C-alpha cells in the first residue's frame, strides 16, 4: 500500500479548496458585481437594488434574512459535523463499540426543545446576535460577559477542530502538522472573512455533499474488502462492539443510555439552541416557520450521519481485526486510525483517497468558517456597535467600514485559532473528549443563562449574573479537575491485538481466530470515589443545576423583576 498521497489525490483536494475560495470571492464581491450590472443595464435610472435598503449588518451576518431552507439545513448540520466528530466517532466505535449511537435519544429531546422554546424568542425579537436578548432581559454587563465566554469557547473548540484534520493530513502526506494547520486555517479564515455568512452557508452545503459522498465510499469499499455487511456484523457481535443497551444509572459511567440521553440532550442544546453560530443561521431564514423546520430536520439528518459514522467505525474494526495498527506501530493514537483506514482501503485508487480525505478537510473548514463568522458577528454587534453608537450618538456606520471591521476581526481570530492549534499537539486527552468537555463545561453556563431568562420569568439580573458566574466556575473547575484528578481508567470493552498481523496483508483475513477466546478482557479495576470522574456528557446538566441553585434564591432575595 502506498504510504503517502499521489498527485491525483492532491489534484482532487486542491480542486475542492479552489471551489471553496471561489464561493468566498464570489460572495465577497457580489455587491460590486451587482452594482456594475445595474450601471450597465440601468444606467438611465437611479433605482436602488433591494439589498441597498437593508442594514449592512443584516447583509453581512444574516444574508439579508433571505436564505432558503436547503442551505440552512445543510449548514446547520455541517457547522458541528466537524473533523472532531468524524475522527472521534470512528475511533470511539473502534475502541468501545457503537453505544454512542444512543446519543440519538438526546437528539429526540434537544431538537424539538430548541425549535419550539428557544428559537422563537430570538427570531421574534429580530436581533442580530443572540446575546442581545440578555441585555433586553437582564443587563448589558451580562451580555458582554457571555460574549467574552462565547469567544473563548469557540476559539478553543475551533482550534481542536483545526488540529484534528491537520493530524490526519500529516499522517498520510508526510507534511509536518504545523503546515497542515497553516493551510487549512488560512484558507478557512480567508473565505469566511471575504464572503460573510453567504459564503459560509453555501460552502457548508458543498462540504455536506463531500462528507456524505466520502462515507458512502468507505462503506461500499469496506464492506467489499471485509466480505459483506453480514461479515462486519458477525465480527462486531463476536468482539462485543454492538453494546447499545447499558442501563447503568451510575453518573460516573462513561457512556450509558442515561448519560447519552440526558447528558447528550444538554450537550446538543448548547450547540443548537443558544450557540451564536447556529442561532445566526436561524435568524438568517426567511421566516420563523422556515427556521423551525430547519431545526426539526436536524433530528433525522444528524441521526443518519451519526449512525453512518458508527457503522464506519465497525468497518474500521473489521478491516483491522487481529492486527491493531496502534499496537503494530503504524499509528501513534487511535484518532489517526481514520486516515489510516483510507490509505488501506483506497491504496490502489489514488483519486478516491484524495476525495475521502477531503471529507475530513471539509468538516474542519465548515466548523472553522462558522465559528469565525459567529465570533465576528458577536464582537461587531455586542461590543463594537454598542461602543460606536454610544460615542457617535446614534449615527449610522457606512457599509464599507463595517465590512472592513468584520473582516479584520475574522482574520484576527483566525490567526489566534491557528496559534492555539499548534499548542494542542501536547494535549494528552482524546480529541472527542476535549471538544465535548468544552461545550459541556463552558457552553453549559451560556445555555444556563438563556434558560434562566426564557423559562423562569421571576429570575432577575442579579440572579442571572451570579447564576451564570457560578455555573461557569463550576464548569471550569470540572475541566481542570478532570485533567489533574481524573482517576477512572476508561476500559476498552473488547480487547485489541496484533496477533494475526503476520497473516494479514492488504485484505482482512476472514479466518482470523476469535479475539474473545484468544484474549479475555480483565474486569475494570476499582478506584476510589472522585467527583471528577463524572461522565463528561453530564457537564452541561451539572452546570445548569448549579446555575439554578444559585439564581433562584438570589432572585427571590433581591426582588422580582418582570421579564422584558
mmCIF file of N, CA and C in Angstrom, residues 25-69:
data_model
loop_
_atom_site.group_PDB
_atom_site.id
_atom_site.type_symbol
_atom_site.label_atom_id
_atom_site.label_comp_id
_atom_site.label_asym_id
_atom_site.label_seq_id
_atom_site.Cartn_x
_atom_site.Cartn_y
_atom_site.Cartn_z
ATOM 1 N N UNK A 25 -14.888 34.340 -2.750
ATOM 2 C CA UNK A 25 -14.625 35.510 -3.591
ATOM 3 C C UNK A 25 -15.915 36.010 -4.234
ATOM 4 N N UNK A 26 -16.742 35.085 -4.692
ATOM 5 C CA UNK A 26 -17.986 35.467 -5.354
ATOM 6 C C UNK A 26 -18.878 36.280 -4.424
ATOM 7 N N UNK A 27 -19.092 35.770 -3.207
ATOM 8 C CA UNK A 27 -19.971 36.489 -2.287
ATOM 9 C C UNK A 27 -19.283 37.698 -1.667
ATOM 10 N N UNK A 28 -17.945 37.684 -1.640
ATOM 11 C CA UNK A 28 -17.232 38.846 -1.139
ATOM 12 C C UNK A 28 -17.368 40.052 -2.049
ATOM 13 N N UNK A 29 -17.445 39.796 -3.350
ATOM 14 C CA UNK A 29 -17.530 40.897 -4.313
ATOM 15 C C UNK A 29 -18.879 40.922 -5.027
ATOM 16 N N UNK A 30 -19.855 40.227 -4.467
ATOM 17 C CA UNK A 30 -21.157 40.149 -5.114
ATOM 18 C C UNK A 30 -21.806 41.517 -5.240
ATOM 19 N N UNK A 31 -21.692 42.324 -4.184
ATOM 20 C CA UNK A 31 -22.315 43.649 -4.235
ATOM 21 C C UNK A 31 -21.704 44.501 -5.340
ATOM 22 N N UNK A 32 -20.382 44.346 -5.546
ATOM 23 C CA UNK A 32 -19.726 45.105 -6.614
ATOM 24 C C UNK A 32 -20.214 44.637 -7.983
ATOM 25 N N UNK A 33 -20.363 43.312 -8.120
ATOM 26 C CA UNK A 33 -20.882 42.782 -9.379
ATOM 27 C C UNK A 33 -22.301 43.285 -9.634
ATOM 28 N N UNK A 34 -23.107 43.323 -8.560
ATOM 29 C CA UNK A 34 -24.490 43.777 -8.704
ATOM 30 C C UNK A 34 -24.558 45.239 -9.126
ATOM 31 N N UNK A 35 -23.732 46.074 -8.499
ATOM 32 C CA UNK A 35 -23.712 47.492 -8.848
ATOM 33 C C UNK A 35 -23.251 47.692 -10.290
ATOM 34 N N UNK A 36 -22.243 46.923 -10.691
ATOM 35 C CA UNK A 36 -21.750 47.026 -12.061
ATOM 36 C C UNK A 36 -22.830 46.629 -13.051
ATOM 37 N N UNK A 37 -23.561 45.569 -12.728
ATOM 38 C CA UNK A 37 -24.638 45.115 -13.610
ATOM 39 C C UNK A 37 -25.735 46.173 -13.721
ATOM 40 N N UNK A 38 -26.077 46.803 -12.615
ATOM 41 C CA UNK A 38 -27.106 47.846 -12.643
ATOM 42 C C UNK A 38 -26.631 49.069 -13.422
ATOM 43 N N UNK A 39 -25.349 49.364 -13.318
ATOM 44 C CA UNK A 39 -24.811 50.504 -14.073
ATOM 45 C C UNK A 39 -24.882 50.245 -15.572
ATOM 46 N N UNK A 40 -24.641 48.996 -15.959
ATOM 47 C CA UNK A 40 -24.646 48.648 -17.378
ATOM 48 C C UNK A 40 -26.067 48.589 -17.923
ATOM 49 N N UNK A 41 -26.945 47.930 -17.149
ATOM 50 C CA UNK A 41 -28.293 47.666 -17.663
ATOM 51 C C UNK A 41 -29.298 48.766 -17.324
ATOM 52 N N UNK A 42 -29.018 49.567 -16.307
ATOM 53 C CA UNK A 42 -29.983 50.580 -15.882
ATOM 54 C C UNK A 42 -29.283 51.919 -15.690
ATOM 55 N N UNK A 43 -28.449 52.258 -16.605
ATOM 56 C CA UNK A 43 -27.666 53.493 -16.466
ATOM 57 C C UNK A 43 -28.535 54.736 -16.466
ATOM 58 N N UNK A 44 -29.717 54.650 -17.028
ATOM 59 C CA UNK A 44 -30.568 55.838 -17.121
ATOM 60 C C UNK A 44 -31.481 56.011 -15.919
ATOM 61 N N UNK A 45 -31.466 55.039 -14.998
ATOM 62 C CA UNK A 45 -32.329 55.122 -13.824
ATOM 63 C C UNK A 45 -31.489 55.250 -12.576
ATOM 64 N N UNK A 46 -32.136 55.634 -11.496
ATOM 65 C CA UNK A 46 -31.436 55.773 -10.224
ATOM 66 C C UNK A 46 -32.070 54.889 -9.157
ATOM 67 N N UNK A 47 -32.722 53.786 -9.613
ATOM 68 C CA UNK A 47 -33.355 52.892 -8.662
ATOM 69 C C UNK A 47 -32.292 52.108 -7.899
ATOM 70 N N UNK A 48 -32.537 51.908 -6.644
ATOM 71 C CA UNK A 48 -31.632 51.121 -5.822
ATOM 72 C C UNK A 48 -32.045 49.661 -5.846
ATOM 73 N N UNK A 49 -31.048 48.806 -5.739
ATOM 74 C CA UNK A 49 -31.348 47.382 -5.610
ATOM 75 C C UNK A 49 -31.963 47.151 -4.245
ATOM 76 N N UNK A 50 -32.765 46.094 -4.091
ATOM 77 C CA UNK A 50 -33.412 45.855 -2.799
ATOM 78 C C UNK A 50 -32.429 45.752 -1.651
ATOM 79 N N UNK A 51 -31.238 45.191 -1.890
ATOM 80 C CA UNK A 51 -30.281 44.979 -0.809
ATOM 81 C C UNK A 51 -29.729 46.290 -0.272
ATOM 82 N N UNK A 52 -29.763 47.362 -1.064
ATOM 83 C CA UNK A 52 -29.195 48.618 -0.612
ATOM 84 C C UNK A 52 -30.052 49.267 0.469
ATOM 85 N N UNK A 53 -31.318 48.822 0.577
ATOM 86 C CA UNK A 53 -32.203 49.402 1.570
ATOM 87 C C UNK A 53 -32.114 48.691 2.922
ATOM 88 N N UNK A 54 -31.298 47.633 3.007
ATOM 89 C CA UNK A 54 -31.170 46.868 4.231
ATOM 90 C C UNK A 54 -29.934 47.300 4.994
ATOM 91 N N UNK A 55 -29.914 47.002 6.295
ATOM 92 C CA UNK A 55 -28.779 47.405 7.119
ATOM 93 C C UNK A 55 -27.544 46.608 6.726
ATOM 94 N N UNK A 56 -26.364 47.205 6.809
ATOM 95 C CA UNK A 56 -25.133 46.494 6.459
ATOM 96 C C UNK A 56 -24.918 45.243 7.295
ATOM 97 N N UNK A 57 -25.226 45.303 8.596
ATOM 98 C CA UNK A 57 -25.005 44.151 9.470
ATOM 99 C C UNK A 57 -25.886 42.977 9.063
ATOM 100 N N UNK A 58 -27.150 43.248 8.715
ATOM 101 C CA UNK A 58 -28.040 42.186 8.257
ATOM 102 C C UNK A 58 -27.500 41.522 7.002
ATOM 103 N N UNK A 59 -26.950 42.311 6.122
ATOM 104 C CA UNK A 59 -26.417 41.783 4.868
ATOM 105 C C UNK A 59 -25.194 40.914 5.113
ATOM 106 N N UNK A 60 -24.268 41.387 5.950
ATOM 107 C CA UNK A 60 -23.008 40.684 6.170
ATOM 108 C C UNK A 60 -23.205 39.407 6.975
ATOM 109 N N UNK A 61 -23.979 39.484 8.061
ATOM 110 C CA UNK A 61 -24.055 38.374 9.005
ATOM 111 C C UNK A 61 -25.300 37.503 8.857
ATOM 112 N N UNK A 62 -26.352 38.019 8.217
ATOM 113 C CA UNK A 62 -27.586 37.248 8.090
ATOM 114 C C UNK A 62 -28.034 37.067 6.651
ATOM 115 N N UNK A 63 -27.240 37.522 5.697
ATOM 116 C CA UNK A 63 -27.625 37.354 4.301
ATOM 117 C C UNK A 63 -28.947 38.005 3.981
ATOM 118 N N UNK A 64 -29.214 39.158 4.623
ATOM 119 C CA UNK A 64 -30.478 39.888 4.439
ATOM 120 C C UNK A 64 -31.698 39.094 4.895
ATOM 121 N N UNK A 65 -31.459 38.087 5.741
ATOM 122 C CA UNK A 65 -32.545 37.258 6.288
ATOM 123 C C UNK A 65 -33.389 36.623 5.185
ATOM 124 N N UNK A 66 -32.727 36.196 4.115
ATOM 125 C CA UNK A 66 -33.467 35.629 2.985
ATOM 126 C C UNK A 66 -32.883 34.300 2.510
ATOM 127 N N UNK A 67 -32.114 33.631 3.358
ATOM 128 C CA UNK A 67 -31.515 32.362 2.951
ATOM 129 C C UNK A 67 -32.571 31.266 3.038
ATOM 130 N N UNK A 68 -32.612 30.396 2.044
ATOM 131 C CA UNK A 68 -33.658 29.386 1.931
ATOM 132 C C UNK A 68 -33.369 28.163 2.804
ATOM 133 N N UNK A 69 -34.324 27.238 2.840
ATOM 134 C CA UNK A 69 -34.283 26.115 3.779
ATOM 135 C C UNK A 69 -33.112 25.165 3.529
#
